[in-house]
Amino acid sequence: MKRGDIYRADLDPVVGSEQGGVRPVVIIQNDTGNLYSPTVIVAAMTTRRKKAHLPIHVPVSADESGLNRDSVVLTEQVRTLEKSRLTKRLGRLCPEAMRRLDRALVLSLGTQVRENGTPENSDSL
């Protein structure tokens, strides 16, 4: 299990607008955590291409992922799952798709860092 791998996961039960059901997720946790932790951090994916119009949504072609359909990674739908929720490895994001995902995660999580090492959003703390 590596960062960038795509697995089928059961995301139910959910509350409100959380993505649910059995769907692909991409692992965004670092590989050390993937090796030792009983949980894994993932971002949900969807095949609804109209979702790709936000900068925090990452369109991924079937060729870039190994999936049989074009998809979108939803970086606002990040969650920690017990590894037992992952049922089958479906593919892996190519390096270019991972770069796009990393940029979208920075936007979604607000983790941009200034040159002096402080977070961009530290003024609001």
Coordinates of N, CA and C in Angstrom, one line a residue:
M1 N 0.9 -1.2 0.0 CA 0.0 0.0 0.0 C 0.9 1.2 0.0
K2 N 0.8 2.0 -1.1 CA 1.7 3.2 -1.2 C 0.9 4.5 -1.5
R3 N 1.5 5.6 -1.2 CA 0.9 6.9 -1.6 C 0.6 6.9 -3.1
G4 N -0.6 7.3 -3.5 CA -0.9 7.3 -4.9 C -1.6 6.1 -5.4
D5 N -1.7 5.0 -4.6 CA -2.4 3.9 -5.0 C -3.9 4.2 -4.9
I6 N -4.7 3.6 -5.8 CA -6.1 3.7 -5.8 C -6.8 2.4 -5.3
Y7 N -7.6 2.5 -4.4 CA -8.3 1.3 -3.8 C -9.8 1.5 -3.9
R8 N -10.6 0.4 -4.0 CA -12.0 0.4 -3.7 C -12.2 0.4 -2.2
A9 N -13.1 1.3 -1.8 CA -13.3 1.4 -0.3 C -14.8 1.6 -0.1
D10 N -15.3 1.1 1.1 CA -16.6 1.3 1.5 C -16.6 2.5 2.5
L11 N -17.2 3.6 2.0 CA -17.2 4.8 2.8 C -18.5 5.0 3.7
D12 N -19.4 4.0 3.7 CA -20.6 4.1 4.5 C -20.2 3.7 5.9
P13 N -20.9 4.2 6.9 CA -21.9 5.2 6.9 C -21.4 6.6 6.8
V14 N -22.2 7.5 6.3 CA -21.8 8.9 6.1 C -22.9 9.8 6.7
V15 N -22.5 11.0 6.9 CA -23.4 12.1 7.4 C -23.5 13.2 6.4
G16 N -24.6 13.7 6.1 CA -24.7 14.9 5.3 C -24.1 14.8 3.9
S17 N -23.2 15.7 3.5 CA -22.7 15.8 2.2 C -21.4 15.0 2.0
E18 N -21.0 14.1 3.0 CA -19.9 13.3 2.8 C -20.1 12.3 1.7
Q19 N -19.0 12.0 0.9 CA -19.1 11.0 -0.2 C -19.2 9.7 0.5
G20 N -20.2 8.9 0.0 CA -20.4 7.6 0.6 C -20.4 6.5 -0.5
G21 N -20.8 5.3 0.0 CA -20.9 4.1 -0.9 C -19.6 3.5 -1.1
V22 N -19.6 2.5 -2.0 CA -18.3 1.8 -2.4 C -17.8 2.6 -3.6
R23 N -16.6 3.1 -3.5 CA -16.1 3.9 -4.6 C -14.5 3.9 -4.5
P24 N -13.9 4.4 -5.6 CA -12.4 4.5 -5.5 C -12.0 5.6 -4.6
V25 N -10.9 5.4 -3.9 CA -10.2 6.4 -3.1 C -8.7 6.4 -3.5
V26 N -8.0 7.5 -3.4 CA -6.6 7.5 -3.6 C -5.9 7.8 -2.2
I27 N -4.9 7.0 -2.0 CA -4.1 7.1 -0.7 C -3.3 8.4 -0.8
I28 N -3.4 9.3 0.2 CA -2.6 10.5 0.2 C -1.7 10.5 1.4
Q29 N -1.8 9.6 2.3 CA -0.9 9.5 3.5 C 0.5 9.1 3.0
N30 N 1.5 9.5 3.8 CA 2.9 9.1 3.5 C 3.1 7.6 3.7
D31 N 4.1 7.1 3.0 CA 4.4 5.7 3.0 C 4.8 5.1 4.3
T32 N 5.4 5.9 5.2 CA 5.8 5.4 6.5 C 4.5 5.1 7.3
G33 N 3.6 6.1 7.2 CA 2.3 5.9 7.9 C 1.5 4.7 7.3
N34 N 1.6 4.6 6.0 CA 0.9 3.4 5.3 C 1.5 2.1 5.8
L35 N 2.8 2.1 6.1 CA 3.4 0.8 6.5 C 3.0 0.4 7.9
Y36 N 3.0 1.4 8.8 CA 2.9 1.1 10.3 C 1.5 1.4 10.9
S37 N 0.7 2.2 10.3 CA -0.6 2.6 10.9 C -1.7 1.6 10.5
P38 N -2.6 1.4 11.4 CA -3.8 0.5 11.1 C -4.8 1.3 10.3
T39 N -4.6 2.6 10.1 CA -5.5 3.5 9.4 C -4.7 4.1 8.2
V40 N -5.5 4.7 7.3 CA -4.9 5.3 6.1 C -5.7 6.6 5.7
I41 N -5.0 7.6 5.3 CA -5.7 8.8 4.9 C -5.9 8.8 3.4
V42 N -7.1 9.1 3.0 CA -7.5 8.9 1.6 C -8.3 10.2 1.1
A43 N -8.4 10.3 -0.2 CA -9.3 11.3 -0.8 C -10.3 10.5 -1.7
A44 N -11.5 10.8 -1.6 CA -12.6 10.1 -2.4 C -12.4 10.5 -3.8
M45 N -12.9 9.7 -4.7 CA -12.9 9.9 -6.2 C -14.3 9.8 -6.7
T46 N -14.6 10.4 -7.8 CA -15.9 10.3 -8.4 C -15.7 10.2 -9.9
T47 N -16.7 9.7 -10.6 CA -16.6 9.7 -12.1 C -17.5 10.8 -12.7
R48 N -18.1 11.6 -11.8 CA -18.9 12.8 -12.3 C -17.9 13.9 -12.7
R49 N -17.6 14.0 -14.0 CA -16.6 14.9 -14.5 C -17.0 16.4 -14.3
K50 N -18.2 16.7 -14.1 CA -18.6 18.1 -13.9 C -18.0 18.6 -12.6
K51 N -17.6 17.7 -11.7 CA -17.0 18.1 -10.5 C -15.6 18.7 -10.7
A52 N -15.0 18.6 -11.9 CA -13.6 19.0 -12.1 C -13.4 20.5 -12.3
H53 N -14.4 21.3 -12.1 CA -14.3 22.7 -12.3 C -13.8 23.5 -11.2
L54 N -13.5 23.0 -10.0 CA -13.0 23.7 -8.9 C -11.5 23.4 -8.8
P55 N -10.7 24.3 -8.3 CA -9.2 24.1 -8.2 C -8.8 23.0 -7.2
I56 N -9.8 22.6 -6.3 CA -9.5 21.6 -5.4 C -9.9 20.2 -5.9
H57 N -10.4 20.2 -7.1 CA -10.8 18.9 -7.8 C -9.8 18.6 -8.8
V58 N -9.3 17.3 -8.9 CA -8.3 16.9 -9.8 C -8.8 15.9 -10.8
P59 N -9.0 16.4 -12.0 CA -9.4 15.4 -13.1 C -8.2 14.5 -13.4
V60 N -8.6 13.2 -13.5 CA -7.6 12.1 -13.8 C -8.2 11.3 -14.9
S61 N -7.4 11.1 -16.0 CA -7.9 10.3 -17.1 C -7.7 8.8 -16.7
A62 N -8.4 7.9 -17.4 CA -8.2 6.5 -17.1 C -6.7 6.1 -17.4
D63 N -6.1 6.7 -18.4 CA -4.7 6.3 -18.6 C -3.8 6.7 -17.5
E64 N -4.1 7.8 -16.8 CA -3.3 8.3 -15.7 C -3.5 7.5 -14.4
S65 N -4.5 6.7 -14.3 CA -4.9 6.1 -13.0 C -4.9 4.5 -13.1
G66 N -5.1 4.0 -14.3 CA -5.3 2.5 -14.3 C -6.8 2.1 -14.1
L67 N -7.6 3.1 -13.9 CA -9.1 2.8 -13.8 C -9.7 2.7 -15.2
N68 N -10.9 2.2 -15.3 CA -11.5 2.0 -16.6 C -12.3 3.2 -17.0
R69 N -12.3 4.3 -16.2 CA -13.1 5.5 -16.5 C -12.3 6.7 -16.0
D70 N -12.5 7.8 -16.7 CA -12.0 9.1 -16.2 C -12.6 9.4 -14.9
S71 N -11.9 10.1 -14.0 CA -12.4 10.3 -12.6 C -11.9 11.7 -12.2
V72 N -12.4 12.1 -11.0 CA -12.0 13.3 -10.4 C -11.7 13.0 -8.9
V73 N -10.5 13.4 -8.4 CA -10.2 13.3 -7.0 C -10.7 14.5 -6.3
L74 N -11.5 14.3 -5.2 CA -12.2 15.4 -4.5 C -11.4 15.7 -3.2
T75 N -10.5 16.7 -3.2 CA -9.6 16.9 -2.1 C -10.3 17.6 -0.9
E76 N -11.6 17.9 -1.1 CA -12.4 18.4 0.1 C -13.0 17.2 0.8
Q77 N -12.9 16.0 0.2 CA -13.4 14.8 0.8 C -12.3 13.8 1.3
V78 N -11.5 14.4 2.2 CA -10.3 13.6 2.7 C -10.8 13.0 4.1
R79 N -10.4 11.8 4.3 CA -10.8 11.2 5.5 C -9.8 10.0 5.9
T80 N -9.8 9.7 7.2 CA -9.0 8.6 7.7 C -9.9 7.3 7.7
L81 N -9.4 6.3 7.2 CA -10.1 5.0 7.2 C -9.4 3.9 7.8
E82 N -10.0 3.0 8.4 CA -9.4 1.7 8.9 C -9.1 1.0 7.6
K83 N -7.9 0.4 7.6 CA -7.4 -0.3 6.3 C -8.4 -1.4 5.9
S84 N -9.1 -2.0 6.8 CA -10.1 -3.0 6.4 C -11.2 -2.5 5.5
R85 N -11.4 -1.2 5.4 CA -12.4 -0.7 4.5 C -11.9 -0.7 3.0
L86 N -10.6 -0.9 2.8 CA -10.0 -1.0 1.5 C -10.1 -2.4 1.0
T87 N -10.9 -2.7 -0.1 CA -11.1 -4.0 -0.5 C -10.3 -4.5 -1.6
K88 N -9.9 -3.6 -2.5 CA -9.2 -4.1 -3.7 C -8.4 -2.9 -4.3
R89 N -7.1 -3.2 -4.7 CA -6.3 -2.2 -5.4 C -6.8 -2.1 -6.8
L90 N -7.1 -0.9 -7.2 CA -7.7 -0.7 -8.6 C -6.7 -0.1 -9.6
G91 N -5.7 0.6 -9.0 CA -4.7 1.3 -9.9 C -3.8 2.2 -9.1
R92 N -3.1 3.1 -9.9 CA -2.2 4.0 -9.2 C -2.1 5.3 -10.1
L93 N -2.0 6.4 -9.4 CA -1.9 7.7 -10.1 C -0.5 7.8 -10.7
C94 N -0.4 8.3 -11.9 CA 0.9 8.6 -12.5 C 1.6 9.8 -11.8
P95 N 2.9 10.0 -12.0 CA 3.6 11.1 -11.3 C 2.9 12.5 -11.6
E96 N 2.5 12.7 -12.9 CA 2.0 14.0 -13.2 C 0.6 14.2 -12.5
A97 N -0.2 13.2 -12.4 CA -1.5 13.3 -11.7 C -1.2 13.5 -10.2
M98 N -0.2 12.9 -9.6 CA 0.2 13.1 -8.2 C 0.6 14.5 -8.0
R99 N 1.4 15.1 -8.9 CA 1.7 16.5 -8.8 C 0.5 17.4 -8.7
R100 N -0.5 17.2 -9.6 CA -1.7 18.0 -9.6 C -2.5 17.8 -8.3
L101 N -2.5 16.5 -7.8 CA -3.2 16.2 -6.6 C -2.5 17.0 -5.4
D102 N -1.2 16.9 -5.4 CA -0.4 17.6 -4.3 C -0.8 19.1 -4.3
R103 N -0.8 19.8 -5.5 CA -1.2 21.2 -5.6 C -2.6 21.4 -5.0
A104 N -3.5 20.6 -5.4 CA -4.9 20.7 -5.0 C -5.0 20.5 -3.5
L105 N -4.2 19.6 -2.9 CA -4.2 19.4 -1.4 C -3.7 20.6 -0.7
V106 N -2.7 21.3 -1.2 CA -2.2 22.5 -0.6 C -3.3 23.6 -0.6
L107 N -4.1 23.7 -1.7 CA -5.2 24.7 -1.7 C -6.3 24.2 -0.7
S108 N -6.7 23.0 -0.8 CA -7.8 22.5 0.0 C -7.5 22.6 1.5
L109 N -6.3 22.2 1.9 CA -5.9 22.2 3.3 C -5.3 23.5 3.8
G110 N -5.0 24.4 2.9 CA -4.5 25.7 3.3 C -3.1 25.6 3.9
T111 N -2.3 24.7 3.3 CA -0.9 24.5 3.9 C 0.2 25.2 3.1
Q112 N -0.1 26.2 2.4 CA 1.0 26.9 1.7 C 1.9 27.5 2.7
V113 N 3.2 27.5 2.5 CA 4.2 28.0 3.4 C 4.9 29.2 2.8
R114 N 5.1 30.2 3.6 CA 5.9 31.4 3.1 C 7.4 31.0 3.1
E115 N 8.2 31.9 2.5 CA 9.6 31.6 2.4 C 10.2 31.6 3.8
N116 N 9.7 32.3 4.8 CA 10.2 32.3 6.1 C 9.8 31.1 7.0
G117 N 9.0 30.2 6.3 CA 8.6 29.0 7.0 C 7.3 29.0 7.7
T118 N 6.7 30.2 7.8 CA 5.4 30.3 8.4 C 4.3 30.0 7.4
P119 N 3.2 29.4 7.9 CA 2.1 29.1 7.0 C 1.5 30.4 6.4
E120 N 1.0 30.3 5.2 CA 0.4 31.4 4.5 C -0.8 31.9 5.4
N121 N -1.6 31.0 6.0 CA -2.8 31.4 6.7 C -2.5 31.7 8.2
S122 N -1.3 31.9 8.6 CA -1.0 32.0 10.0 C -1.5 33.3 10.6
D123 N -1.8 34.3 9.7 CA -2.3 35.6 10.2 C -3.7 35.4 10.8
S124 N -4.4 34.4 10.4 CA -5.7 34.1 11.0 C -5.7 33.3 12.2
L125 N -4.5 32.9 12.7 CA -4.5 32.0 13.9 C -4.6 32.8 15.2

